[in-house]
Short mmCIF file of C-alpha atoms in Angstrom, two decimals:
data_model
loop_
_atom_site.label_atom_id
_atom_site.label_comp_id
_atom_site.label_asym_id
_atom_site.label_seq_id
_atom_site.Cartn_x
_atom_site.Cartn_y
_atom_site.Cartn_z
CA UNK A 746 0.05 0.02 0.11
CA UNK A 747 1.31 3.32 -0.87
CA UNK A 748 1.95 5.96 1.89
CA UNK A 749 -0.12 8.57 -0.04
CA UNK A 750 -3.02 7.60 -2.11
CA UNK A 751 -4.88 10.03 -4.65
CA UNK A 752 -7.42 9.15 -7.13
CA UNK A 753 -5.94 9.67 -10.57
CA UNK A 754 -9.27 10.80 -12.28
CA UNK A 755 -9.80 12.24 -14.76
CA UNK A 756 -12.33 14.50 -13.05
CA UNK A 757 -14.41 16.45 -15.52
CA UNK A 758 -16.54 19.38 -14.22
CA UNK A 759 -18.45 22.19 -15.95
CA UNK A 760 -17.02 25.73 -15.43
CA UNK A 761 -18.12 27.44 -12.28
CA UNK A 762 -18.54 24.19 -10.28
CA UNK A 763 -16.90 23.56 -7.03
CA UNK A 764 -14.06 21.00 -7.24
CA UNK A 765 -13.01 18.67 -4.35
CA UNK A 766 -9.61 16.95 -4.67
CA UNK A 767 -8.57 14.55 -2.03
CA UNK A 768 -5.76 12.53 -0.84
CA UNK A 769 -5.47 9.79 2.01
CA UNK A 770 -2.17 8.91 3.73
CA UNK A 771 -1.10 6.26 6.25
CA UNK A 772 2.01 7.92 8.01
CA UNK A 773 0.74 9.65 11.19
CA UNK A 774 4.00 11.51 11.44
CA UNK A 775 3.07 13.69 8.48
CA UNK A 776 2.57 17.44 9.59
CA UNK A 777 3.21 19.36 6.53
CA UNK A 778 0.79 19.19 3.43
CA UNK A 779 1.12 20.79 0.22
CA UNK A 780 -0.83 20.97 -3.09
CA UNK A 781 0.97 21.46 -6.40
CA UNK A 782 -0.61 22.16 -9.76
CA UNK A 783 0.93 20.77 -12.99
CA UNK A 784 0.09 21.87 -16.37
CA UNK A 785 0.55 19.49 -19.36
CA UNK A 786 4.33 19.26 -20.14
CA UNK A 787 5.28 21.52 -17.43
CA UNK A 788 6.88 21.28 -13.93
CA UNK A 789 4.64 21.42 -10.73
CA UNK A 790 4.06 24.63 -9.07
CA UNK A 791 3.18 25.17 -5.40
CA UNK A 792 -0.47 26.06 -4.65
CA UNK A 793 -1.09 25.66 -1.10
CA UNK A 794 1.04 24.86 1.96
CA UNK A 795 -0.41 24.07 5.49
CA UNK A 796 0.94 22.87 8.62
CA UNK A 797 -0.93 20.28 10.79
CA UNK A 798 -4.67 20.34 10.85
CA UNK A 799 -7.20 22.99 9.79
CA UNK A 800 -8.17 25.15 6.91
CA UNK A 801 -6.29 27.68 4.78
CA UNK A 802 -7.90 29.73 2.12
CA UNK A 803 -6.18 31.61 -0.75
CA UNK A 804 -8.68 33.41 -3.41
CA UNK A 805 -10.67 30.47 -5.03
CA UNK A 806 -8.60 27.79 -3.42
CA UNK A 807 -9.15 26.16 0.14
CA UNK A 808 -6.90 23.51 1.64
CA UNK A 809 -8.09 21.36 4.49
CA UNK A 810 -6.33 18.88 6.59
CA UNK A 811 -8.04 16.33 8.88
CA UNK A 812 -5.06 14.57 10.63
CA UNK A 813 -7.49 12.40 12.76
CA UNK A 814 -8.84 10.81 9.53
CA UNK A 815 -5.32 11.17 7.68
CA UNK A 816 -7.42 12.83 4.78
CA UNK A 817 -6.44 16.20 3.03
CA UNK A 818 -8.65 18.12 0.49
CA UNK A 819 -8.25 20.98 -1.97
CA UNK A 820 -11.47 22.76 -2.95
CA UNK A 821 -11.68 25.01 -5.93
CA UNK A 822 -14.72 27.44 -6.08
CA UNK A 823 -15.90 28.79 -9.41
CA UNK A 824 -13.69 26.49 -11.31
CA UNK A 825 -12.48 27.94 -14.68
CA UNK A 826 -11.08 26.19 -17.82
CA UNK A 827 -7.54 27.45 -16.84
CA UNK A 828 -7.86 25.22 -13.73
CA UNK A 829 -7.46 22.23 -15.89
CA UNK A 830 -4.31 20.44 -14.79
CA UNK A 831 -3.09 17.69 -12.80
CA UNK A 832 -3.05 18.25 -9.00
CA UNK A 833 -0.65 16.59 -6.85
CA UNK A 834 -0.69 16.47 -2.98
CA UNK A 835 2.57 16.21 -1.26
CA UNK A 836 3.34 15.70 2.51
CA UNK A 837 6.23 15.32 4.95
CA UNK A 838 6.91 14.69 8.58
CA UNK A 839 9.94 17.06 8.87
CA UNK A 840 9.03 19.97 6.61
CA UNK A 841 12.28 19.12 4.62
CA UNK A 842 11.91 19.03 0.95
CA UNK A 843 13.94 15.86 0.74
CA UNK A 844 11.49 14.05 2.65
CA UNK A 845 8.42 14.80 0.60
CA UNK A 846 6.16 12.06 -0.34
CA UNK A 847 3.99 12.73 -3.48
CA UNK A 848 0.50 11.50 -4.49
CA UNK A 849 0.30 10.33 -8.00
CA UNK A 850 -1.91 13.31 -9.10
CA UNK A 851 -5.41 13.94 -10.01
CA UNK A 852 -6.29 15.07 -13.48
CA UNK A 853 -8.99 17.84 -13.70
CA UNK A 854 -10.79 19.05 -16.72
CA UNK A 855 -12.96 22.00 -16.54
CA UNK A 856 -15.20 22.25 -19.46
CA UNK A 857 -17.08 25.30 -20.93
CA UNK B 590 14.84 35.89 -14.55
CA UNK B 591 14.58 32.45 -16.02
CA UNK B 592 14.39 30.41 -12.76
CA UNK B 593 15.37 26.97 -13.44
CA UNK B 594 16.41 25.70 -16.95
CA UNK B 595 16.79 22.12 -18.03
CA UNK B 596 18.42 20.71 -20.96
CA UNK B 597 17.83 18.82 -23.13
CA UNK B 598 13.98 19.09 -23.36
CA UNK B 599 13.75 15.70 -24.62
CA UNK B 600 16.07 12.97 -25.78
CA UNK B 601 16.03 9.54 -27.16
CA UNK B 602 18.78 7.45 -25.95
CA UNK B 603 20.24 3.85 -26.79
CA UNK B 604 20.50 1.51 -23.76
CA UNK B 605 23.92 1.39 -22.43
CA UNK B 606 24.69 5.00 -23.46
CA UNK B 607 25.95 7.53 -20.87
CA UNK B 608 23.65 10.75 -20.56
CA UNK B 609 23.99 13.84 -18.39
CA UNK B 610 20.75 15.91 -17.85
CA UNK B 611 21.57 19.50 -17.08
CA UNK B 612 19.90 21.62 -14.52
CA UNK B 613 20.82 25.54 -13.81
CA UNK B 614 18.86 27.87 -11.38
CA UNK B 615 19.60 31.52 -11.36
CA UNK B 616 17.87 32.29 -7.93
CA UNK B 617 20.81 31.33 -5.73
CA UNK B 618 19.13 28.69 -3.96
CA UNK B 619 20.98 26.60 -1.58
CA UNK B 620 19.05 23.35 -2.08
CA UNK B 621 18.39 21.55 -5.27
CA UNK B 622 16.68 18.20 -6.22
CA UNK B 623 16.25 15.63 -8.99
CA UNK B 624 12.80 13.93 -9.31
CA UNK B 625 11.47 11.41 -12.01
CA UNK B 626 7.83 11.31 -12.78
CA UNK B 627 6.21 8.09 -13.89
CA UNK B 628 2.61 7.25 -14.69
CA UNK B 629 0.72 5.78 -11.59
CA UNK B 630 3.84 6.41 -9.35
CA UNK B 631 4.12 10.15 -9.12
CA UNK B 632 7.10 12.10 -8.32
CA UNK B 633 9.92 10.36 -6.71
CA UNK B 634 13.10 11.91 -5.62
CA UNK B 635 16.41 10.61 -6.98
CA UNK B 636 19.10 12.85 -5.40
CA UNK B 637 19.16 15.95 -3.64
CA UNK B 638 21.86 18.64 -2.56
CA UNK B 639 21.19 20.92 0.53
CA UNK B 640 24.01 22.97 -0.27
CA UNK B 641 26.90 23.44 -2.83
CA UNK B 642 29.43 20.67 -2.24
CA UNK B 643 27.07 18.13 -0.64
CA UNK B 644 24.62 15.57 -2.05
CA UNK B 645 22.32 12.97 -0.82
CA UNK B 646 20.35 9.95 -1.93
CA UNK B 647 16.70 10.16 -2.40
CA UNK B 648 13.99 7.30 -2.87
CA UNK B 649 15.39 5.97 -6.21
CA UNK B 650 19.05 6.79 -6.64
CA UNK B 651 20.20 3.45 -8.26
CA UNK B 652 21.79 4.25 -11.69
CA UNK B 653 22.02 7.89 -11.14
CA UNK B 654 24.62 10.09 -10.08
CA UNK B 655 24.86 13.76 -9.28
CA UNK B 656 27.50 16.64 -8.50
CA UNK B 657 27.13 19.96 -6.88
CA UNK B 658 30.32 21.79 -7.81
CA UNK B 659 28.68 25.35 -7.43
CA UNK B 660 25.38 26.94 -6.31
CA UNK B 661 23.85 27.26 -9.83
CA UNK B 662 24.30 23.81 -11.35
CA UNK B 663 23.35 20.28 -10.46
CA UNK B 664 23.73 17.85 -13.24
CA UNK B 665 22.36 14.33 -13.25
CA UNK B 666 24.22 11.51 -14.76
CA UNK B 667 22.93 8.10 -16.05
CA UNK B 668 26.26 6.05 -16.35
CA UNK B 669 24.71 3.25 -18.60
CA UNK B 670 21.07 3.97 -19.42
CA UNK B 671 18.49 1.31 -19.10
CA UNK B 672 14.88 1.14 -20.51
CA UNK B 673 13.48 1.43 -16.88
CA UNK B 674 14.93 4.96 -16.64
CA UNK B 675 12.59 6.11 -19.50
CA UNK B 676 10.85 8.92 -17.50
CA UNK B 677 10.17 12.58 -17.24
CA UNK B 678 12.94 14.21 -15.17
CA UNK B 679 12.42 17.35 -13.06
CA UNK B 680 14.99 19.41 -11.34
CA UNK B 681 13.69 21.63 -8.52
CA UNK B 682 15.47 24.09 -6.23
CA UNK B 683 14.68 25.84 -2.98
CA UNK B 684 16.22 28.56 -0.82
CA UNK B 685 16.68 26.09 1.88
CA UNK B 686 15.69 22.39 2.52
CA UNK B 687 12.62 23.75 4.44
CA UNK B 688 11.16 26.20 1.92
CA UNK B 689 9.18 26.11 -1.24
CA UNK B 690 10.49 24.10 -3.97
CA UNK B 691 10.38 25.61 -7.75
CA UNK B 692 10.37 23.15 -10.55
CA UNK B 693 12.00 23.29 -13.84
CA UNK B 694 10.12 22.41 -17.18
CA UNK B 695 11.42 18.83 -17.20
CA UNK B 696 13.37 16.62 -19.50
CA UNK B 697 11.59 13.82 -21.32
CA UNK B 698 13.82 10.72 -21.63
CA UNK B 699 13.19 7.69 -23.77
CA UNK B 700 15.71 4.77 -23.36
CA UNK B 701 15.47 2.18 -25.99
#
């Protein structure tokens, strides 16, 4: 079993929809949680970074961490075609980049 | 500011050949990383360097070597390529091992 599980999708939604992307994990030591967005044939870029449990909001994006359930989510409100990308979750116990564990990514398609 | 550049963009390589993937950053970041990204497996760390002159092994280091002679450059060498090294390779950097990583555009490598 992988340490981090992420549904690969693809997930197709109409423009304006609320999108929920999720990851589950098994390592209870994870404390640092990140979401990356990766456009086709590009490198990943950091979207959200949270420490421990709780919510963090940045514009249309909200990251949520539930450590008791070992479950993290990324919500996208008012989704746009430009949000079409692969979304990767990543997490670590130490906050050190060399110890990051990535999910496999969920491909999102926002249609007009 | 270019950020991170990688070369080549793509390459087809015969098995058994030696290949060096180049990575250069102009952000004066101390830490640099090499990842490979494979379908269904996500991003996996190959090698990292927390500062010039030091390197460390990641999750999948076998068959790869790195050097960090200066701050800006972090080349990845495949001494004798094998088909299982067919992948997309991403270089990344961060100001410190605890800070946000910035990814390059990637090198697509096909080993035949």
